[in-house]
Short mmCIF file of C-alpha atoms and ligand atoms in Angstrom, two decimals:
data_model
loop_
_atom_site.label_atom_id
_atom_site.label_comp_id
_atom_site.label_asym_id
_atom_site.label_seq_id
_atom_site.Cartn_x
_atom_site.Cartn_y
_atom_site.Cartn_z
CA MET A 1130 0.00 0.00 0.00
CA ASP A 1131 2.99 2.25 -0.57
CA VAL A 1132 1.83 5.54 -1.97
CA LYS A 1133 3.95 6.33 -4.98
CA SER A 1134 3.30 8.32 -8.09
CA SER A 1135 4.93 8.76 -11.40
CA SER A 1136 4.91 12.55 -11.26
CA ALA A 1137 8.27 13.99 -12.13
CA LEU A 1138 10.22 15.71 -9.41
CA LEU A 1139 12.98 17.50 -11.12
CA SER A 1140 13.84 20.55 -9.12
CA ASN A 1141 15.90 22.18 -11.77
CA THR A 1142 16.05 22.11 -15.50
CA ASN A 1143 18.11 24.10 -18.03
CA PHE A 1144 21.01 21.77 -17.65
CA SER A 1145 24.02 21.86 -19.87
CA GLY A 1146 26.87 19.43 -19.65
CA PHE A 1147 30.53 20.32 -19.31
CA THR A 1148 33.57 18.47 -20.40
CA LEU A 1149 35.46 16.12 -18.17
CA ARG A 1150 37.89 13.35 -18.84
CA ASN A 1151 38.19 10.25 -16.73
CA SER A 1152 41.78 9.46 -16.00
CA ASP A 1153 43.05 6.35 -14.36
CA HIS A 1154 44.51 8.11 -11.33
CA ALA A 1155 42.78 6.39 -8.50
CA PHE A 1156 42.67 6.02 -4.81
CA SER A 1157 41.15 3.27 -2.79
CA THR A 1158 39.39 3.12 0.50
CA SER A 1159 38.05 0.30 2.60
CA CYS A 1160 34.63 0.27 4.19
CA SER A 1161 33.54 -1.80 7.14
CA TYR A 1162 30.10 -2.72 8.38
CA PRO A 1163 29.84 -2.40 12.17
CA ARG A 1164 27.05 -4.82 13.07
CA SER A 1165 24.43 -3.11 10.94
CA PRO A 1166 25.03 -3.18 7.20
CA MET A 1167 23.67 0.36 7.03
CA ALA A 1168 26.10 1.91 9.46
CA VAL A 1169 28.97 1.96 7.06
CA SER A 1170 32.18 3.52 8.23
CA CYS A 1171 34.76 4.30 5.62
CA GLN A 1172 38.40 4.23 6.60
CA LEU A 1173 40.00 7.03 4.71
CA SER A 1174 43.06 8.98 5.69
CA LYS A 1175 42.21 10.98 8.85
CA ASN A 1176 42.85 14.39 7.43
CA SER A 1177 41.09 13.75 4.18
CA HIS A 1178 38.05 15.87 3.47
CA HIS A 1179 36.66 12.84 1.64
CA GLU A 1180 36.32 11.09 4.98
CA ASN A 1181 32.56 11.35 4.97
CA VAL A 1182 32.17 10.69 1.30
CA THR A 1183 31.73 7.23 -0.02
CA SER A 1184 30.62 5.73 -3.26
CA LEU A 1185 27.36 3.92 -3.43
CA PRO A 1186 28.48 0.30 -3.80
CA LEU A 1187 29.83 0.26 -0.24
CA SER A 1188 31.74 -2.83 -1.20
CA ASN A 1189 34.85 -3.73 0.74
CA THR A 1190 37.28 -2.05 -1.59
CA LEU A 1191 36.35 0.93 -3.63
CA THR A 1192 38.27 2.39 -6.51
CA ASN A 1193 37.59 6.00 -7.28
CA HIS A 1194 38.29 7.58 -10.59
CA CYS A 1195 39.87 10.96 -10.56
CA LEU A 1196 38.71 13.57 -13.01
CA THR A 1197 40.72 15.91 -15.07
CA PHE A 1198 38.73 19.08 -15.48
CA ASP A 1199 38.91 21.72 -18.08
CA LYS A 1200 41.54 24.31 -17.12
CA ARG A 1201 38.91 27.00 -17.50
CA ASN A 1202 37.12 25.55 -14.51
CA PRO A 1203 38.60 27.54 -11.61
CA LEU A 1204 37.67 24.85 -9.13
CA GLY A 1205 39.39 22.01 -10.88
CA LYS A 1206 42.39 22.08 -8.60
CA THR A 1207 40.32 21.60 -5.46
CA PHE A 1208 38.73 18.39 -6.62
CA CYS A 1209 41.47 15.96 -5.86
CA SER A 1210 43.14 17.36 -2.81
CA ALA A 1211 42.73 14.22 -0.70
CA GLY A 1212 44.33 10.82 -0.84
CA VAL A 1213 46.58 9.99 -3.77
CA CYS A 1214 44.14 11.35 -6.28
CA THR A 1215 45.89 13.93 -8.40
CA TYR A 1216 44.89 16.75 -10.66
CA ASP A 1217 47.19 17.86 -13.36
CA GLY A 1218 45.14 20.80 -14.59
CA VAL A 1219 45.42 19.69 -18.19
CA ALA A 1220 43.08 21.54 -20.53
CA VAL A 1221 40.57 19.22 -22.08
CA GLU A 1222 40.06 19.52 -25.80
CA SER A 1223 37.17 17.96 -27.61
CA HIS A 1224 38.58 14.81 -29.19
CA SER A 1225 37.86 11.12 -28.99
CA GLY A 1226 38.19 9.61 -25.54
CA ILE A 1227 36.83 12.68 -23.85
CA VAL A 1228 33.58 12.16 -22.03
CA GLU A 1229 30.82 14.72 -22.06
CA GLU A 1230 29.79 14.63 -18.41
CA LYS A 1231 26.30 15.47 -17.19
CA VAL A 1232 26.50 16.11 -13.50
CA GLY A 1233 23.57 15.42 -11.20
CA VAL A 1234 23.15 16.19 -7.52
CA LEU A 1235 20.51 14.26 -5.61
CA LEU A 1236 19.30 15.89 -2.40
CA LEU A 1237 17.80 13.34 -0.02
CA ASN A 1238 15.25 14.29 2.57
CA LEU A 1239 12.52 12.80 4.71
CA GLY A 1240 9.46 14.32 3.03
CA GLY A 1241 6.27 15.35 4.73
CA PRO A 1242 2.53 15.39 4.09
CA ASP A 1243 1.48 18.26 1.80
CA LYS A 1244 -2.05 18.28 3.25
CA LEU A 1245 -3.95 16.72 6.15
CA ASP A 1246 -5.30 13.84 4.01
CA ASP A 1247 -1.71 12.80 3.31
CA VAL A 1248 -0.84 12.38 6.98
CA GLN A 1249 -1.94 8.74 7.45
CA PRO A 1250 -0.38 7.38 4.22
CA PHE A 1251 2.80 9.38 4.98
CA LEU A 1252 2.93 7.83 8.45
CA TYR A 1253 2.33 4.40 6.90
CA ASN A 1254 5.36 4.83 4.63
CA LEU A 1255 7.44 5.95 7.61
CA PHE A 1256 6.48 3.10 9.93
CA ALA A 1257 6.73 0.52 7.11
CA ASP A 1258 10.43 1.37 6.87
CA PRO A 1259 12.45 -1.38 8.60
CA ASP A 1260 15.01 1.30 9.52
CA ILE A 1261 12.33 3.12 11.55
CA ILE A 1262 10.54 0.23 13.22
CA ARG A 1263 13.14 -2.50 13.51
CA LEU A 1264 11.49 -5.84 14.05
CA PRO A 1265 13.39 -9.07 14.71
CA ARG A 1266 13.85 -11.03 11.49
CA LEU A 1267 11.21 -13.58 12.41
CA PHE A 1268 8.59 -10.88 12.79
CA ARG A 1269 9.40 -8.89 9.63
CA PHE A 1270 6.21 -10.09 7.98
CA LEU A 1271 4.36 -7.97 10.57
CA GLN A 1272 6.02 -4.75 9.40
CA ARG A 1273 3.32 -3.61 7.02
CA PRO A 1274 0.24 -4.58 9.07
CA LEU A 1275 1.85 -2.94 12.09
CA ALA A 1276 2.63 0.18 10.04
CA GLN A 1277 -1.00 0.25 8.91
CA LEU A 1278 -2.25 -0.06 12.46
CA ILE A 1279 0.09 2.52 14.00
CA SER A 1280 -0.40 5.01 11.17
CA VAL A 1281 -4.18 4.86 11.47
CA LEU A 1282 -4.06 5.21 15.26
CA ARG A 1283 -1.42 7.99 15.28
CA ALA A 1284 -2.86 10.01 12.39
CA PRO A 1285 -5.36 12.08 14.45
CA LYS A 1286 -2.61 13.36 16.80
CA SER A 1287 -0.18 14.02 13.93
CA LYS A 1288 -2.94 15.81 11.98
CA GLU A 1289 -3.43 18.20 14.90
CA GLY A 1290 0.26 19.05 14.71
CA TYR A 1291 0.21 19.62 10.94
CA ALA A 1292 -3.04 21.61 11.24
CA ALA A 1293 -1.30 23.90 13.73
CA ILE A 1294 1.44 24.71 11.20
CA GLY A 1295 -0.88 25.52 8.31
CA GLY A 1296 -2.24 22.12 7.26
CA GLY A 1297 0.87 20.41 5.90
CA SER A 1298 4.64 20.10 5.97
CA PRO A 1299 6.74 22.91 4.48
CA LEU A 1300 9.56 20.43 3.71
CA ARG A 1301 8.91 20.01 0.00
CA LYS A 1302 8.81 23.73 -0.72
CA ILE A 1303 11.92 24.46 1.34
CA THR A 1304 13.87 21.54 -0.13
CA ASP A 1305 12.96 22.68 -3.66
CA GLU A 1306 14.21 26.16 -2.80
CA GLN A 1307 17.45 24.70 -1.44
CA ALA A 1308 17.84 22.68 -4.66
CA ASN A 1309 17.47 25.83 -6.77
CA ALA A 1310 19.88 27.77 -4.58
CA LEU A 1311 22.41 24.94 -4.78
CA LYS A 1312 22.15 24.81 -8.56
CA MET A 1313 22.86 28.54 -8.70
CA ALA A 1314 25.77 28.26 -6.26
CA LEU A 1315 27.27 25.50 -8.43
CA GLU A 1316 26.78 27.63 -11.52
CA ALA A 1317 28.69 30.45 -9.80
CA MET A 1318 31.51 27.92 -9.45
CA LYS A 1319 31.24 27.14 -13.17
CA ILE A 1320 29.69 23.74 -12.56
CA SER A 1321 26.55 23.09 -14.50
CA ALA A 1322 24.47 20.47 -12.75
CA ASN A 1323 20.93 19.20 -12.46
CA VAL A 1324 19.76 19.17 -8.86
CA TYR A 1325 17.09 16.61 -7.93
CA VAL A 1326 15.06 16.11 -4.77
CA GLY A 1327 14.32 12.59 -3.52
CA MET A 1328 12.14 12.17 -0.43
CA ARG A 1329 12.05 8.99 1.62
CA TYR A 1330 8.39 8.94 2.73
CA TRP A 1331 6.44 11.35 0.52
CA TYR A 1332 6.46 13.10 -2.82
CA PRO A 1333 8.69 13.51 -4.68
CA PHE A 1334 9.89 10.01 -3.83
CA THR A 1335 13.52 8.98 -4.24
CA GLU A 1336 12.41 6.39 -6.80
CA GLU A 1337 10.95 9.15 -9.01
CA ALA A 1338 14.12 11.22 -8.75
CA ILE A 1339 16.19 8.26 -9.85
CA GLN A 1340 13.95 7.65 -12.86
CA GLN A 1341 14.37 11.30 -13.86
CA ILE A 1342 18.15 11.06 -13.40
CA LYS A 1343 18.10 8.11 -15.77
CA ARG A 1344 15.92 9.92 -18.32
CA ASP A 1345 18.25 12.93 -18.18
CA ARG A 1346 21.24 10.65 -18.90
CA ILE A 1347 23.21 11.94 -15.96
CA THR A 1348 26.75 10.54 -16.13
CA ARG A 1349 28.07 11.44 -12.68
CA LEU A 1350 26.00 11.78 -9.53
CA VAL A 1351 26.63 13.24 -6.09
CA VAL A 1352 24.18 12.16 -3.41
CA LEU A 1353 23.76 14.74 -0.67
CA PRO A 1354 21.45 13.85 2.24
CA LEU A 1355 20.08 17.00 3.90
CA TYR A 1356 20.89 15.60 7.33
CA PRO A 1357 24.16 17.00 8.72
CA GLN A 1358 24.70 13.94 10.93
CA TYR A 1359 24.42 10.33 9.77
CA SER A 1360 21.80 8.06 11.32
CA ILE A 1361 20.69 4.60 10.29
CA SER A 1362 17.12 5.94 10.49
CA THR A 1363 17.63 8.86 8.08
CA THR A 1364 20.61 8.90 5.69
CA GLY A 1365 21.07 5.14 6.17
CA SER A 1366 17.49 4.42 5.24
CA SER A 1367 17.62 6.59 2.10
CA ILE A 1368 20.90 5.02 1.01
CA ARG A 1369 19.35 1.60 1.42
CA VAL A 1370 16.63 2.61 -1.06
CA LEU A 1371 19.26 3.88 -3.49
CA GLN A 1372 21.32 0.70 -3.19
CA SER A 1373 18.27 -1.35 -3.92
CA LEU A 1374 17.35 0.72 -7.00
CA PHE A 1375 20.89 0.81 -8.36
CA ARG A 1376 21.41 -2.88 -7.87
CA LYS A 1377 18.40 -3.80 -9.97
CA ASP A 1378 19.26 -1.57 -12.90
CA ALA A 1379 22.04 -2.36 -15.35
CA HIS A 1380 22.43 1.28 -16.44
CA LEU A 1381 22.38 2.74 -12.94
CA SER A 1382 24.78 0.16 -11.59
CA LYS A 1383 27.42 1.62 -13.92
CA LEU A 1384 26.76 5.25 -13.04
CA PRO A 1385 29.59 6.83 -11.00
CA VAL A 1386 28.09 7.94 -7.69
CA ALA A 1387 29.55 9.65 -4.62
CA VAL A 1388 27.56 9.78 -1.39
CA ILE A 1389 28.29 12.53 1.14
CA LYS A 1390 27.28 10.60 4.23
CA SER A 1391 27.57 13.42 6.75
CA TRP A 1392 28.82 17.00 6.75
CA TYR A 1393 28.23 18.35 10.29
CA GLN A 1394 31.96 19.01 10.64
CA ARG A 1395 32.31 21.24 7.58
CA GLU A 1396 33.59 24.69 8.37
CA GLY A 1397 30.94 26.41 6.27
CA TYR A 1398 28.11 24.62 8.08
CA VAL A 1399 29.59 25.21 11.55
CA LYS A 1400 30.17 28.90 10.82
CA SER A 1401 26.68 29.33 9.36
CA MET A 1402 25.17 27.81 12.52
CA ALA A 1403 27.35 30.06 14.69
CA ASP A 1404 26.21 33.10 12.64
CA LEU A 1405 22.55 32.27 13.27
CA ILE A 1406 23.15 31.74 17.00
CA THR A 1407 25.17 34.98 17.31
CA LYS A 1408 22.41 36.95 15.57
CA GLU A 1409 19.64 35.46 17.71
CA LEU A 1410 21.56 36.00 20.97
CA GLU A 1411 21.63 39.72 20.19
CA THR A 1412 17.84 39.86 20.45
CA PHE A 1413 18.04 39.16 24.22
CA SER A 1414 18.54 42.07 26.64
CA GLU A 1415 21.39 40.20 28.41
CA PRO A 1416 22.92 38.00 25.67
CA SER A 1417 25.67 36.55 27.88
CA GLU A 1418 23.09 35.21 30.38
CA VAL A 1419 21.29 33.08 27.78
CA MET A 1420 21.52 29.29 27.94
CA ILE A 1421 22.12 27.88 24.43
CA PHE A 1422 19.85 24.84 24.23
CA PHE A 1423 20.67 22.48 21.35
CA SER A 1424 17.71 20.22 20.60
CA ALA A 1425 18.37 17.28 18.29
CA HIS A 1426 15.89 14.76 16.94
CA GLY A 1427 16.30 11.59 19.01
CA VAL A 1428 16.88 7.99 17.91
CA PRO A 1429 16.33 4.78 19.89
CA VAL A 1430 19.33 3.98 22.13
CA SER A 1431 19.62 0.51 20.55
CA TYR A 1432 20.62 2.09 17.21
CA VAL A 1433 23.68 3.61 18.85
CA GLU A 1434 24.53 0.87 21.34
CA ASN A 1435 23.75 -2.25 19.33
CA SER A 1436 23.90 -1.21 15.69
CA GLY A 1437 26.84 1.19 15.57
CA ASP A 1438 24.81 4.28 14.62
CA PRO A 1439 27.33 7.17 14.74
CA TYR A 1440 24.51 9.72 15.21
CA LYS A 1441 25.11 10.49 18.90
CA ASP A 1442 28.89 10.85 18.52
CA GLN A 1443 28.48 13.04 15.46
CA MET A 1444 25.89 15.17 17.23
CA GLU A 1445 28.16 15.73 20.23
CA GLU A 1446 31.11 16.57 17.99
CA CYS A 1447 28.92 18.94 15.99
CA ILE A 1448 27.88 20.82 19.15
CA PHE A 1449 31.52 20.95 20.25
CA LEU A 1450 32.56 22.50 16.92
CA ILE A 1451 29.77 25.10 16.98
CA MET A 1452 30.62 26.08 20.58
CA GLN A 1453 34.31 26.27 19.68
CA GLU A 1454 33.46 28.64 16.83
CA LEU A 1455 31.33 30.77 19.16
CA LYS A 1456 34.16 30.89 21.73
CA ALA A 1457 36.52 32.08 19.01
CA ARG A 1458 34.08 34.99 18.55
CA GLY A 1459 34.15 35.75 22.28
CA ILE A 1460 30.80 34.12 23.03
CA GLU A 1461 31.18 31.98 26.15
CA ASN A 1462 27.54 31.18 27.01
CA LYS A 1463 26.53 28.01 28.82
CA HIS A 1464 25.06 25.35 26.58
CA THR A 1465 23.36 21.99 26.74
CA LEU A 1466 22.19 19.24 24.34
CA ALA A 1467 18.96 17.26 24.61
CA TYR A 1468 16.96 14.96 22.28
CA GLN A 1469 13.37 15.54 21.18
CA SER A 1470 10.48 13.79 19.37
CA ARG A 1471 10.67 10.30 20.84
CA VAL A 1472 8.08 7.84 19.54
CA GLY A 1473 7.32 4.22 20.45
CA PRO A 1474 7.94 1.83 23.32
CA VAL A 1475 11.75 1.71 23.39
CA GLN A 1476 14.35 3.88 25.18
CA TRP A 1477 15.55 6.88 23.16
CA LEU A 1478 18.70 8.92 23.49
CA LYS A 1479 18.73 10.96 26.69
CA PRO A 1480 18.39 13.53 28.12
CA TYR A 1481 14.94 14.26 26.73
CA THR A 1482 14.25 17.85 25.66
CA ASP A 1483 10.98 18.19 27.61
CA GLU A 1484 12.54 16.92 30.86
CA VAL A 1485 15.62 19.16 30.57
CA LEU A 1486 13.49 22.25 29.89
CA VAL A 1487 11.54 21.67 33.10
CA GLU A 1488 14.76 21.08 35.09
CA LEU A 1489 16.39 24.23 33.70
CA GLY A 1490 13.34 26.35 34.45
CA GLN A 1491 13.10 24.98 37.97
CA SER A 1492 16.82 25.49 38.59
CA GLY A 1493 16.53 29.22 37.88
CA VAL A 1494 17.55 29.60 34.21
CA LYS A 1495 15.69 32.68 32.98
CA SER A 1496 16.75 33.03 29.33
CA LEU A 1497 17.00 30.23 26.82
CA LEU A 1498 17.79 30.02 23.11
CA ALA A 1499 16.59 26.80 21.42
CA VAL A 1500 18.78 25.62 18.52
CA PRO A 1501 17.47 22.78 16.31
CA VAL A 1502 20.53 20.90 15.05
CA SER A 1503 19.55 17.69 13.29
CA PHE A 1504 17.82 19.25 10.33
CA VAL A 1505 18.34 22.20 8.00
CA SER A 1506 14.75 23.17 7.15
CA GLU A 1507 11.76 24.22 9.19
CA HIS A 1508 9.35 21.33 9.71
CA ILE A 1509 6.71 20.11 12.13
CA GLU A 1510 9.26 19.48 14.88
CA THR A 1511 10.60 23.04 14.82
CA LEU A 1512 7.37 24.89 14.05
CA GLU A 1513 5.02 22.91 16.28
CA GLU A 1514 7.04 20.88 18.78
CA ILE A 1515 9.70 23.50 19.63
CA ASP A 1516 7.86 26.75 18.89
CA MET A 1517 4.60 25.72 20.54
CA GLU A 1518 4.87 22.71 22.88
CA TYR A 1519 8.39 23.23 24.25
CA LYS A 1520 8.04 27.00 24.46
CA GLU A 1521 4.88 26.63 26.53
CA LEU A 1522 6.55 24.03 28.78
CA ALA A 1523 9.62 26.24 29.26
CA LEU A 1524 7.56 29.31 30.16
CA GLU A 1525 5.45 27.25 32.58
CA SER A 1526 8.66 25.98 34.20
CA GLY A 1527 9.99 29.43 35.02
CA ILE A 1528 11.92 30.47 31.91
CA LYS A 1529 11.08 34.12 31.16
CA ASN A 1530 12.87 34.88 27.90
CA TRP A 1531 12.55 32.36 25.08
CA GLY A 1532 14.18 32.46 21.66
CA ARG A 1533 14.67 30.02 18.79
CA VAL A 1534 17.29 29.96 16.07
CA PRO A 1535 15.73 29.46 12.61
CA ALA A 1536 16.73 26.48 10.48
CA LEU A 1537 19.47 27.22 7.92
CA GLY A 1538 17.12 26.98 4.92
CA CYS A 1539 18.71 28.88 2.02
CA THR A 1540 21.27 30.86 4.07
CA SER A 1541 23.83 31.73 1.40
CA SER A 1542 27.00 30.76 3.34
CA PHE A 1543 25.42 27.36 4.02
CA ILE A 1544 24.35 26.76 0.41
CA THR A 1545 27.81 27.78 -0.81
CA ASP A 1546 29.33 25.25 1.58
CA LEU A 1547 27.03 22.52 0.26
CA ALA A 1548 28.10 23.43 -3.27
CA GLU A 1549 31.74 23.12 -2.22
CA ALA A 1550 31.01 19.74 -0.65
CA VAL A 1551 29.51 18.60 -3.97
CA VAL A 1552 32.53 19.84 -5.91
CA GLU A 1553 34.91 18.05 -3.55
CA ALA A 1554 32.92 14.81 -3.79
CA LEU A 1555 32.65 14.72 -7.60
CA PRO A 1556 35.96 12.98 -8.33
CA SER A 1557 35.32 10.18 -5.86
CA ALA A 1558 32.18 9.04 -7.70
CA THR A 1559 32.48 5.36 -8.50
CA ALA A 1560 30.42 3.07 -10.66
CA MET A 1561 28.39 0.58 -8.73
CA SER A 1562 28.99 -3.04 -9.49
CA ALA A 1563 25.70 -4.91 -9.57
CA SER A 1564 27.22 -8.11 -8.33
CA SER A 1565 29.69 -6.98 -5.67
CA ASP A 1566 27.27 -5.59 -3.13
CA THR A 1567 26.12 -8.08 -0.58
CA SER A 1568 25.16 -5.50 2.02
CA ILE A 1569 21.47 -5.36 1.27
CA VAL A 1570 19.04 -8.11 1.92
CA GLU A 1571 16.54 -7.68 -0.88
CA GLU A 1572 12.87 -8.18 -0.19
CA ASP A 1573 11.46 -9.99 -3.15
CA HIS A 1574 8.11 -8.84 -4.42
CA ASP A 1575 6.17 -11.83 -5.59
CA PRO A 1576 2.63 -10.31 -5.53
CA ILE A 1577 0.87 -13.52 -4.44
CA ARG A 1578 3.35 -14.13 -1.63
CA ASP A 1579 3.12 -10.44 -0.64
CA PHE A 1580 -0.67 -10.70 -0.46
CA VAL A 1581 -0.58 -13.87 1.65
CA LYS A 1582 1.99 -12.27 3.95
CA LEU A 1583 -0.14 -9.15 4.33
CA LEU A 1584 -3.27 -11.18 5.05
CA PHE A 1585 -1.52 -13.54 7.46
CA GLY A 1586 0.32 -10.62 9.06
CA SER A 1587 -2.89 -8.65 9.52
CA VAL A 1588 -4.65 -11.57 11.21
CA LEU A 1589 -1.63 -12.24 13.43
CA ALA A 1590 -1.24 -8.54 14.21
CA PHE A 1591 -4.89 -8.42 15.19
CA LEU A 1592 -4.45 -11.44 17.48
CA LEU A 1593 -1.22 -10.07 18.93
CA LEU A 1594 -3.02 -6.81 19.57
CA LEU A 1595 -5.08 -8.60 22.15
CA SER A 1596 -1.99 -9.23 24.27
CA PRO A 1597 -1.49 -6.54 26.95
CA LYS A 1598 2.20 -6.20 26.08
CA MET A 1599 1.40 -5.43 22.47
CA ILE A 1600 -1.35 -2.99 23.42
CA SER A 1601 1.06 -0.99 25.55
CA ALA A 1602 3.78 -1.10 22.84
CA VAL A 1603 1.42 0.24 20.16
CA LYS A 1604 0.01 2.84 22.59
CA ASN A 1605 3.49 4.32 22.89
CA TYR A 1606 3.36 5.30 19.21
CA LEU A 1607 0.22 7.36 19.71
C1 LIG B 978 17.67 13.76 12.00
C2 LIG B 978 16.40 13.82 11.89
C3 LIG B 978 15.47 12.72 12.17
C4 LIG B 978 15.68 11.48 12.78
C5 LIG B 978 16.97 10.89 13.33
C6 LIG B 978 14.41 10.81 12.81
C7 LIG B 978 14.17 9.56 13.35
C8 LIG B 978 12.90 9.05 13.62
N1 LIG B 978 11.67 9.67 13.39
C9 LIG B 978 10.65 8.84 13.81
C10 LIG B 978 9.26 9.12 13.75
C11 LIG B 978 8.65 10.23 13.14
N2 LIG B 978 9.30 11.27 12.52
C12 LIG B 978 8.38 12.15 12.03
C13 LIG B 978 8.61 13.32 11.37
C14 LIG B 978 9.88 13.84 11.13
N3 LIG B 978 11.11 13.26 11.45
C15 LIG B 978 12.11 14.10 11.07
C16 LIG B 978 13.49 13.92 11.24
C17 LIG B 978 14.08 12.80 11.84
N4 LIG B 978 13.50 11.64 12.21
C18 LIG B 978 11.48 15.24 10.47
C19 LIG B 978 12.22 16.39 9.87
C20 LIG B 978 10.12 15.07 10.51
C21 LIG B 978 9.06 16.06 10.07
C22 LIG B 978 8.67 15.98 8.64
C23 LIG B 978 7.61 16.98 8.37
O1 LIG B 978 6.51 16.58 7.98
O2 LIG B 978 7.77 18.21 8.54
C24 LIG B 978 7.08 11.66 12.30
C25 LIG B 978 5.78 12.31 11.82
C26 LIG B 978 5.37 13.48 12.62
C27 LIG B 978 4.70 13.03 13.86
O3 LIG B 978 3.69 12.33 13.77
O4 LIG B 978 5.26 13.30 14.93
C28 LIG B 978 7.23 10.48 13.01
C29 LIG B 978 6.15 9.59 13.52
C30 LIG B 978 11.27 7.66 14.29
C31 LIG B 978 10.47 6.49 14.86
C32 LIG B 978 12.66 7.79 14.17
C33 LIG B 978 13.76 6.85 14.49
C34 LIG B 978 13.68 5.59 14.59
FE1 FE2 B 979 11.38 11.62 12.76
#
């Protein structure tokens, strides 16, 4: 019952290719799979800025082709500054052996319901994702009936939230704007690229973006998830979809792809966040007295402790880097980090945002600046959860002066940094080998078997629902 459509999702058109030549200069990197196949960590040289960039195959040994760019491209020399990849700056003339490259950038995001009627099917897609509700292997057949049940039961509460922010999620509009801004920033760097948007749980779906990329005959692709920090539940889940699509398609499996897995440590991002915080602090009457309150989206503890999700470590390092940047500007405010938006019956990363707000208020903190850090656009969890629920809770708990830093959106220093990240990642794009990747367990889609599974699963889910343990587990999602 996945809701998918064939509507095209291209964010940008007017693409023109530029000339590149593949050379055989190469560097290699090895990737390991810590417990979960999704939590891939790539061992590149420590000081390499390609550390968080990997190519899609995620096979044990990757070979990356270096590019030789036209001398007229002023950024050519920055492409291959890591590893043993070299750039000789040779001008590329149009003769045989030279490839006309068509560069694509795929922005990955979560997606959100455009209107209230979309809320339940959007929630279904989210809960049907095995990276969001992780069932033991034996119980995987329950995934879709459970997703159906939870989405139907949770929809009324979620709808209230979306109604409070205007009747739908602003994510699609903002992500499209970011795609346009990125295309322009790349153009300013003399890189002509198509920028696509692929959402995980709502339109425009990642699958549609990939079809468009194929139709446009893109020859080199950079995948840029709009999550600064990597989590199995966000970037990991979207990459799993890409792996599955690329594996099944002979053309796509040959397309050179580079995935920027995380970018929270990039100077441009850190400085852009520090700029926003600095500006917002100035709106308080006593800026130095304000507690800087970083609120990150939570994940279940088991992701971090049992499946090697680097999310918590990356989040803490990200906060450290932002605070270091603020200190360098003479801003020495106190700060804290807490995790918001927990859902379901399991333990999530602590401390929880709501609990910390109450403690801070009760302990005498009077001024607080909330900083959302896990996402770069406004969405329901900034506009409703932080701006309404948490603000009310904070004021009730004794905090007098409340402020909130806006999401980065299309902030120009941030978009320029993303464009630079794309440019740096381009040479490490590597063709995916259809046969070498054993990291994904493919679900096969025999329709008769799927139907029987769904029917059997629904009956079993209904029976299981009668058990008190199950009732309380499902209740936790509401
Ligand atoms: C880094 C960001 C995010 C992580 C990590 C994440 C994990 C995660 N989320 C859920 C459940 C829900 N998320 C919902 C909405 C939502 N989630 C994120 C980001 C992260 N999620 C965003 C930006 C949004 C909002 C999208 C929008 O429409 O604006 C929702 C739906 C909203 C609601 O009903 O509260 C749910 C449910 C889980 C279970 C999870 C990790 C396992
Ligand atoms: Fe979420």
